[in-house]
Coordinates of C-alpha atoms and ligand atoms in Angstrom, one line a residue:
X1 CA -36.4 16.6 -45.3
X2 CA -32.8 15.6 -44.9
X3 CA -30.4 18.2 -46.1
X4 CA -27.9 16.5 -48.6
X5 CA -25.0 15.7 -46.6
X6 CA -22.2 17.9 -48.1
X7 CA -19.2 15.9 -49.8
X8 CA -16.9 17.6 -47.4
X9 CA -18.5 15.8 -44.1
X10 CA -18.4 12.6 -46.6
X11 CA -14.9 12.8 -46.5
X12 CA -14.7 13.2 -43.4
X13 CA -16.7 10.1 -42.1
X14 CA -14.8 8.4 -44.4
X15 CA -11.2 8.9 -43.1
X16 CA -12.4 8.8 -39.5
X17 CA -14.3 5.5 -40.4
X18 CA -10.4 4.0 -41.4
X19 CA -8.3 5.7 -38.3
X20 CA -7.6 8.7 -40.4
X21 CA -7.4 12.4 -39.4
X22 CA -7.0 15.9 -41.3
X23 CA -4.3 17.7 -39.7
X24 CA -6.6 20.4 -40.1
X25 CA -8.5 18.6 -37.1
X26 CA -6.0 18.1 -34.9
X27 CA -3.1 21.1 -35.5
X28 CA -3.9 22.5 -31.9
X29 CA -1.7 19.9 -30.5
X30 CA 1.0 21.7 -31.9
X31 CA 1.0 24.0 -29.2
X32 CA 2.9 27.3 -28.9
X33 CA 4.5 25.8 -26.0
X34 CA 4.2 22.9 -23.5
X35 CA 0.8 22.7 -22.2
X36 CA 1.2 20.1 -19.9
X37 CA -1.9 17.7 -18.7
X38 CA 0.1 17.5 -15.2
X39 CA -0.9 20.2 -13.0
X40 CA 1.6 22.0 -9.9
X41 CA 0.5 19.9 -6.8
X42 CA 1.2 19.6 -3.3
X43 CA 1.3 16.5 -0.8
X44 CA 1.0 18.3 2.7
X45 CA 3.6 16.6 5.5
X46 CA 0.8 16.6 8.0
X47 CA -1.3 14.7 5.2
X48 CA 2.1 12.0 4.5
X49 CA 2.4 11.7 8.1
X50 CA -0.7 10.5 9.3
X51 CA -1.0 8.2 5.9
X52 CA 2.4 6.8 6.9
X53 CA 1.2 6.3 9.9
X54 CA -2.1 4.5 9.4
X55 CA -0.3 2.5 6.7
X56 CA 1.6 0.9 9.4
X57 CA -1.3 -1.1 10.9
X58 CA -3.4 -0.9 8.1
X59 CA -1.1 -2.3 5.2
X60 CA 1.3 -5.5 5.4
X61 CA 4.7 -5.2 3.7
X62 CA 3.9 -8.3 1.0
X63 CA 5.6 -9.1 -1.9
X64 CA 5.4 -5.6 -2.9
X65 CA 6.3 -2.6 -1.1
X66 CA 4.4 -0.6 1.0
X67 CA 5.0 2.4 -1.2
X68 CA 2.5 5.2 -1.3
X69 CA 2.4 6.8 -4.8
X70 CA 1.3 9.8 -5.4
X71 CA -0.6 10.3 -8.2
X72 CA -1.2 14.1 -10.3
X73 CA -5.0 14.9 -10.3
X74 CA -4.4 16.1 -14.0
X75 CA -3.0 13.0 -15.3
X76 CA -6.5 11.0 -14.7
X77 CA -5.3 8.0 -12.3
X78 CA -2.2 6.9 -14.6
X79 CA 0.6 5.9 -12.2
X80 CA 2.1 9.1 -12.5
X81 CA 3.5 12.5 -10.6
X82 CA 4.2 14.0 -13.4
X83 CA 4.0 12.8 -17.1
X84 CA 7.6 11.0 -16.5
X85 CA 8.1 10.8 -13.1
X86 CA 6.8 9.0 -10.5
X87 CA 7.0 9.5 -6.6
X88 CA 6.0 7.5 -3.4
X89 CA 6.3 7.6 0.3
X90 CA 7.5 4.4 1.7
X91 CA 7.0 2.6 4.9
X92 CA 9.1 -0.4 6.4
X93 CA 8.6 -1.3 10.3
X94 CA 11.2 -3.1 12.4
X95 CA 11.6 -6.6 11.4
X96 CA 10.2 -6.3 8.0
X97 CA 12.1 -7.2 4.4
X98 CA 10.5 -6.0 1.7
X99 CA 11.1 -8.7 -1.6
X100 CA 13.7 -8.8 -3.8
X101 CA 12.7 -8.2 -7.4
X102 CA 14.1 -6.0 -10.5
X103 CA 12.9 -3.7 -13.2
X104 CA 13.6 -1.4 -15.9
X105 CA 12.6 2.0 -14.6
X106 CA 15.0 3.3 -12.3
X107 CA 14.6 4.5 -8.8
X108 CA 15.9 6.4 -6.2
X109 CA 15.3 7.5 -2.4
X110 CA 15.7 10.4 -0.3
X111 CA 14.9 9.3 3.2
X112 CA 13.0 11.4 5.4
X113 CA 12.9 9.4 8.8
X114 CA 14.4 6.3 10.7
X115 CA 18.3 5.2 11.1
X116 CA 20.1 2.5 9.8
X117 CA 17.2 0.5 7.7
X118 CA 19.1 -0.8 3.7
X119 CA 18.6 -1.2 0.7
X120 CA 20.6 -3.9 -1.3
X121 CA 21.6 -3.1 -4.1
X122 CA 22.9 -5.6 -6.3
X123 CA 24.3 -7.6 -3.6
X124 CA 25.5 -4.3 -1.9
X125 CA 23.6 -3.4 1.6
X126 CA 23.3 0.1 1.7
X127 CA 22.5 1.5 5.2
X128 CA 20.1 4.8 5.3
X129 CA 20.5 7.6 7.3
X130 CA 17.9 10.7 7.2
X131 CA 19.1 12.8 4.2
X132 CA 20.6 10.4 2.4
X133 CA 20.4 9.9 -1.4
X134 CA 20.1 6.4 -2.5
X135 CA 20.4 5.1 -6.3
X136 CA 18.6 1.5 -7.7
X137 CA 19.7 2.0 -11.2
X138 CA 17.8 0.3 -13.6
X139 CA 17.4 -3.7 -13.6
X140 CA 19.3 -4.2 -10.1
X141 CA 17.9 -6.8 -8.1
X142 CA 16.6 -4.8 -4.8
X143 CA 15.2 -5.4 -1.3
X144 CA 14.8 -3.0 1.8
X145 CA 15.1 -5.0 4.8
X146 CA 14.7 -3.1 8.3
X147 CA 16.4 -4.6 10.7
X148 CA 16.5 -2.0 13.4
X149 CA 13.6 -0.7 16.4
X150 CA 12.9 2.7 14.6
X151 CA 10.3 2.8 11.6
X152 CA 11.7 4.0 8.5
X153 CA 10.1 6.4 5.8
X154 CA 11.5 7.6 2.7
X155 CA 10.4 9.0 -0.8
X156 CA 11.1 6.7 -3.6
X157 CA 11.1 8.6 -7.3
X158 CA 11.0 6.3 -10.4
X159 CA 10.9 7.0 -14.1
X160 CA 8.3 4.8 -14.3
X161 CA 5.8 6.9 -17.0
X162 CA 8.8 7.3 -18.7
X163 CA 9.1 4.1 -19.0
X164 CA 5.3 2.9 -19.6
X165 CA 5.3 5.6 -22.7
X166 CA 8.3 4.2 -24.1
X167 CA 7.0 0.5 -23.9
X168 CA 10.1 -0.5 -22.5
X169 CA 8.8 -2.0 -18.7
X170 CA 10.3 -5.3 -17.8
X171 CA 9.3 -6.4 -14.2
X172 CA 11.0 -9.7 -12.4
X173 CA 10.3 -11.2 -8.8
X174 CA 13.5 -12.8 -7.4
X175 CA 13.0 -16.5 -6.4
X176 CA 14.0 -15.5 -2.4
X177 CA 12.6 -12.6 -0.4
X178 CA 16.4 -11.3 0.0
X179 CA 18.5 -11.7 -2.6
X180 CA 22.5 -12.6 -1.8
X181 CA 24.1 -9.8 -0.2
X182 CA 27.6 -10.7 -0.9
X183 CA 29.8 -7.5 -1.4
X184 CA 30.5 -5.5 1.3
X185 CA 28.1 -3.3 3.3
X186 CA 28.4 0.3 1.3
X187 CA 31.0 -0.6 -0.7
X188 CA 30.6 1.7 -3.4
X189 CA 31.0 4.4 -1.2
X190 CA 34.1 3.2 -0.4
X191 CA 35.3 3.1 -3.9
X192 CA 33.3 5.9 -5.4
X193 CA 32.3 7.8 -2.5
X194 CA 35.8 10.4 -2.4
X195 CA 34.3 12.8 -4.7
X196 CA 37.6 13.9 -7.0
X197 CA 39.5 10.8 -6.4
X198 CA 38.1 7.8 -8.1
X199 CA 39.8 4.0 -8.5
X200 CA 42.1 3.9 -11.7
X201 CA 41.0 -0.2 -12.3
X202 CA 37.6 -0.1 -12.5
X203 CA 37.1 0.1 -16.6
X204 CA 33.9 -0.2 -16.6
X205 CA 31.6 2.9 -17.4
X206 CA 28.0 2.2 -16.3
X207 CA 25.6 4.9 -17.5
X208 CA 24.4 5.3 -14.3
X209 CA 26.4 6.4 -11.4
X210 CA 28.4 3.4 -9.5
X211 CA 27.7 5.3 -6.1
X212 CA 25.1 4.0 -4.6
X213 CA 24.6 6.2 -1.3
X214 CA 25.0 10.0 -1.4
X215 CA 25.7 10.5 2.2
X216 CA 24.0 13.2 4.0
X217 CA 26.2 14.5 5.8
X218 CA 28.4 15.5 2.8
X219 CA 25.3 16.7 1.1
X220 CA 25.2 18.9 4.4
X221 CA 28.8 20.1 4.3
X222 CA 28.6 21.2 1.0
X223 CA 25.9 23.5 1.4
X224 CA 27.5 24.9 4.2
X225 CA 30.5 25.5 2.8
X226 CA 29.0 27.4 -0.2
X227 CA 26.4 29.1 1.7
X228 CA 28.0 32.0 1.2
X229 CA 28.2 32.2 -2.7
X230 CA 25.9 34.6 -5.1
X231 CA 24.6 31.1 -6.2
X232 CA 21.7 31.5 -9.0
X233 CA 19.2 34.2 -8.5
X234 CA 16.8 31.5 -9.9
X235 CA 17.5 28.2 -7.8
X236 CA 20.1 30.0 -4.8
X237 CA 22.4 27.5 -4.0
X238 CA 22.0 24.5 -6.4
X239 CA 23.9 21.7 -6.5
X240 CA 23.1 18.1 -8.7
X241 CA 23.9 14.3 -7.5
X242 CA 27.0 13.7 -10.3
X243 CA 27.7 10.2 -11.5
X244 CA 30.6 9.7 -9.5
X245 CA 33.0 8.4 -12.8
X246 CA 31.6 11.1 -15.3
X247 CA 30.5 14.3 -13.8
X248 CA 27.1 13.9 -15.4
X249 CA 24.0 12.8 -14.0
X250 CA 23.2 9.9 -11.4
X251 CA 20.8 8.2 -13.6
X252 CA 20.4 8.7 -17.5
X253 CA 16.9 9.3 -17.4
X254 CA 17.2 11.4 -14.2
X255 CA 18.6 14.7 -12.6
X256 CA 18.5 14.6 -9.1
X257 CA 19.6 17.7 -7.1
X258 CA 19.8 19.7 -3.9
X259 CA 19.6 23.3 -3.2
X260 CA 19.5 25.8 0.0
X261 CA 17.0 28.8 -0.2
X262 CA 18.9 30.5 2.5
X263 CA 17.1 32.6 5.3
X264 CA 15.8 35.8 3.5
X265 CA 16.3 34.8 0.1
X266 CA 14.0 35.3 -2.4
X267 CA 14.8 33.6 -6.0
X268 CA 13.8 34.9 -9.6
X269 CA 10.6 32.7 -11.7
X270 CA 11.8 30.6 -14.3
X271 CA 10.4 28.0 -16.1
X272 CA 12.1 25.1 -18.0
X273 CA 11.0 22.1 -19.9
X274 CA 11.1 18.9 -18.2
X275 CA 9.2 18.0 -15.0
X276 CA 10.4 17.6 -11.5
X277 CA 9.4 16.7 -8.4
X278 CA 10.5 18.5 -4.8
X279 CA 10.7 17.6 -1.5
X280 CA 11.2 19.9 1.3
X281 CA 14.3 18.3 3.8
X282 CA 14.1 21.5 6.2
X283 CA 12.8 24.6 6.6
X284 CA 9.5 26.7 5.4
X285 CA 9.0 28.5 2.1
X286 CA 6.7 29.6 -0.5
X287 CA 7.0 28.7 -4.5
X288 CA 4.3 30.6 -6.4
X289 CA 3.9 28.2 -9.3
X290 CA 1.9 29.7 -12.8
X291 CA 0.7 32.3 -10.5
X292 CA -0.3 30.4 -7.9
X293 CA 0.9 30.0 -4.0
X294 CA 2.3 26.6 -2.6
X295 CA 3.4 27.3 0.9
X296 CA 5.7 24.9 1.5
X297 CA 7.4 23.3 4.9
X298 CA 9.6 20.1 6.2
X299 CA 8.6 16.8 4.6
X300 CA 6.0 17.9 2.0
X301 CA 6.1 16.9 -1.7
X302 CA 5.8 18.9 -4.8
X303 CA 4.8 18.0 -8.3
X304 CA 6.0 20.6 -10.7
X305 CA 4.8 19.9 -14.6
X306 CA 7.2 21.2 -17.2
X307 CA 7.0 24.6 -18.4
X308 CA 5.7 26.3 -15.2
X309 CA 6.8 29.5 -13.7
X310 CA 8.4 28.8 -10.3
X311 CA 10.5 30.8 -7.6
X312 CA 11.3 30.0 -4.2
X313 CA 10.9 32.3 -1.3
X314 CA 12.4 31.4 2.1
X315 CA 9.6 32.0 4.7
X316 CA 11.1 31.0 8.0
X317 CA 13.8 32.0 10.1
X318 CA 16.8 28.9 9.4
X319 CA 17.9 28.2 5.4
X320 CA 15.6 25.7 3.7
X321 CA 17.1 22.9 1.9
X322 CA 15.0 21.3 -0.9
X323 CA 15.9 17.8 -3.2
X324 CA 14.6 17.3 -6.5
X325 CA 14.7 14.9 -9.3
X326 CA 13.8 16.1 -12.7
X327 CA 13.6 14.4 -16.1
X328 CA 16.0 16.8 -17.4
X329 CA 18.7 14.2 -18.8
X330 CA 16.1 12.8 -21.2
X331 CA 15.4 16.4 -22.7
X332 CA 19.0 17.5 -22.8
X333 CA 19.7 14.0 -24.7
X334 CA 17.0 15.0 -27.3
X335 CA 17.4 18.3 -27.9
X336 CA 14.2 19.5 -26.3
X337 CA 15.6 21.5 -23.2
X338 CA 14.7 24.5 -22.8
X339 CA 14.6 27.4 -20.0
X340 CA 13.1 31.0 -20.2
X341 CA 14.7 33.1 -17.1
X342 CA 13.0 36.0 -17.7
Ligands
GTQ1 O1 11.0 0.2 -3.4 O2 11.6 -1.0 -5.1 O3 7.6 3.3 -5.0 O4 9.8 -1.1 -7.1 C1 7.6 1.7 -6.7 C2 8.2 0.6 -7.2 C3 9.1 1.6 -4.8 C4 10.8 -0.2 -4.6 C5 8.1 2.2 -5.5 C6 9.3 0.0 -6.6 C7 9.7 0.5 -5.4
FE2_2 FE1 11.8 -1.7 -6.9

């Protein structure tokens, strides 16, 4: 015999039945803090490598790019590094132009190897050198054309899940593979590119930074030149992209930042909401990440989820140089930043 079902489980079948649930059900999701489906992951250079490498015979450029993008074995095949962030490795032989188009996330490149390839940005050719930082705000028409004898590879990050949960992707092919390229060749480092001196006419005061190419070896010089300071005991010596009109960051929707972990030094944990994701430029290290060890050398990739507990230990004999990009705008803008040095 059937026991009478109890007027409680009634209930319950019918809320379920019309896309209703008792708090009481579901109050676990208000977690005591950020439990992140994103878990602390590591792309190997000696993995990238030979994938970049195969991806040059076995992949044609197309209409889109011939972007690797790695994808967090926690977040269950989204398009995503992190919950916000997405990262790629990018290829682009001699000859090759990769097609115009535009979109609303926002993008930026670090590149890793190969001299003298561009992007165009908006009409503005930027040429790439290794180590340089390179901005495509969003909804600038782009293309990457290579037209020197050297392969070029670089790591593209996008705020693309960012975008996806916000419902706010808009995606447009432009008509010809390149589009014009009428202003001059790295002109906005020209105007922009003289750190405390900035043009008194230009008005306008784009939310994202009007630089386009963070040259490397300024990036270089400055971490030379403060190699010497205390720095933080959590992050050693730290320095961020600024937008070149306001001082704040490159992109509104992303922090992007450099640091030195010089020979020797060993940083405090921390952890801080917001994701991020590293890439090592030189050097060896380890980061022990929620208790667990990523040793860490030149060219890997690093997906760090928010609220983990990070350091940095130098483990080789010359300073290691990290970049990151980090969500961290979006959680300052909302009032959800937060950082526990203990
Ligand atoms: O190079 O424009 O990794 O549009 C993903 C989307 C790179 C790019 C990516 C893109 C690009
Ligand atoms: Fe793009």
């Amino acid at each position: 015999m059937n026991a009478p079902v109890k007027a409680e489980d009634r209930f319950h079948q019918l809320i379920h039945q019309n896309h209703m649930w008792g708090l009481w059900e579901i109050a676990s999701q208000m977690t005591p803090h950020p439990r992140p489906e994103a878990v602390p992951y590591q792309w190997k250079w000696s993995l990238l490598k030979e994938v970049v490498k195969q991806s040059s015979t076995a992949v044609p450029v197309g209409d889109e790019r011939r972007a690797m993008q790695l994808f967090n074995p926690g977040l269950n095949g989204q398009w995503a590094t992190t919950n916000t962030l997405i990262a790629a490795v990018q290829v682009l032989l001699p000859g090759e132009v990769a097609r115009a188009h535009r979109h609303s996330p926002a993008a930026i490149r670090f590149i890793i190897e190969g001299h003298g390839a561009y992007t165009a940005v908006e009409g503005e050719k930027v040429i790439m050198q290794p180590g340089d930082f390179v901005l495509t705000p969003a909804w600038q028409w782009h293309d990457h054309g290579n037209e020197t004898n050297e392969t070029v590879v670089w790591m593209d990050g996008l705020d693309v899940p960012l975008t996806k949960a916000l419902n706010a992707m808009f995606f447009e092919m432009h008509q010809d593979t390149k589009a014009s390229h009428g202003k001059p060749v790295n002109g906005s480092k020209a105007l922009y590119g003289h750190g405390k001196l900035t043009p008194t006419w230009t008005k306008e005061r784009p939310l994202f930074s009007p630089l386009m190419l963070y040259s490397w070896d300024q990036t270089a010089e400055a971490l030379h030149d403060l190699r010497s300071h205390d720095g933080s005991p959590h992050d050693g010596i730290l320095l961020e992209y600024t937008h070149a009109q306001t001082g704040g960051p490159v992109l509104p929707t992303m922090s992007c930042r450099v640091q030195m972990i010089r020979k020797g030094e060993k940083t405090k944990a921390k952890r801080v909401t917001g994701s991020s994701v590293f890439h090592v430029v030189q050097g060896r290290g380890r980061s022990v990440i929620n208790g667990q060890p990523f040793d860490w050398e030149k060219g890997d990739i690093i997906a760090l989820p928010s609220w983990a507990q990070h350091d940095f230990a130098n483990a080789g004999n010359e300073d290691a140089i990290l970049f990151s990009i980090s969500d961290r705008p979006v959680l300052e803008a909302l009032g959800f930043y937060r950082e526990d040095l203990s």
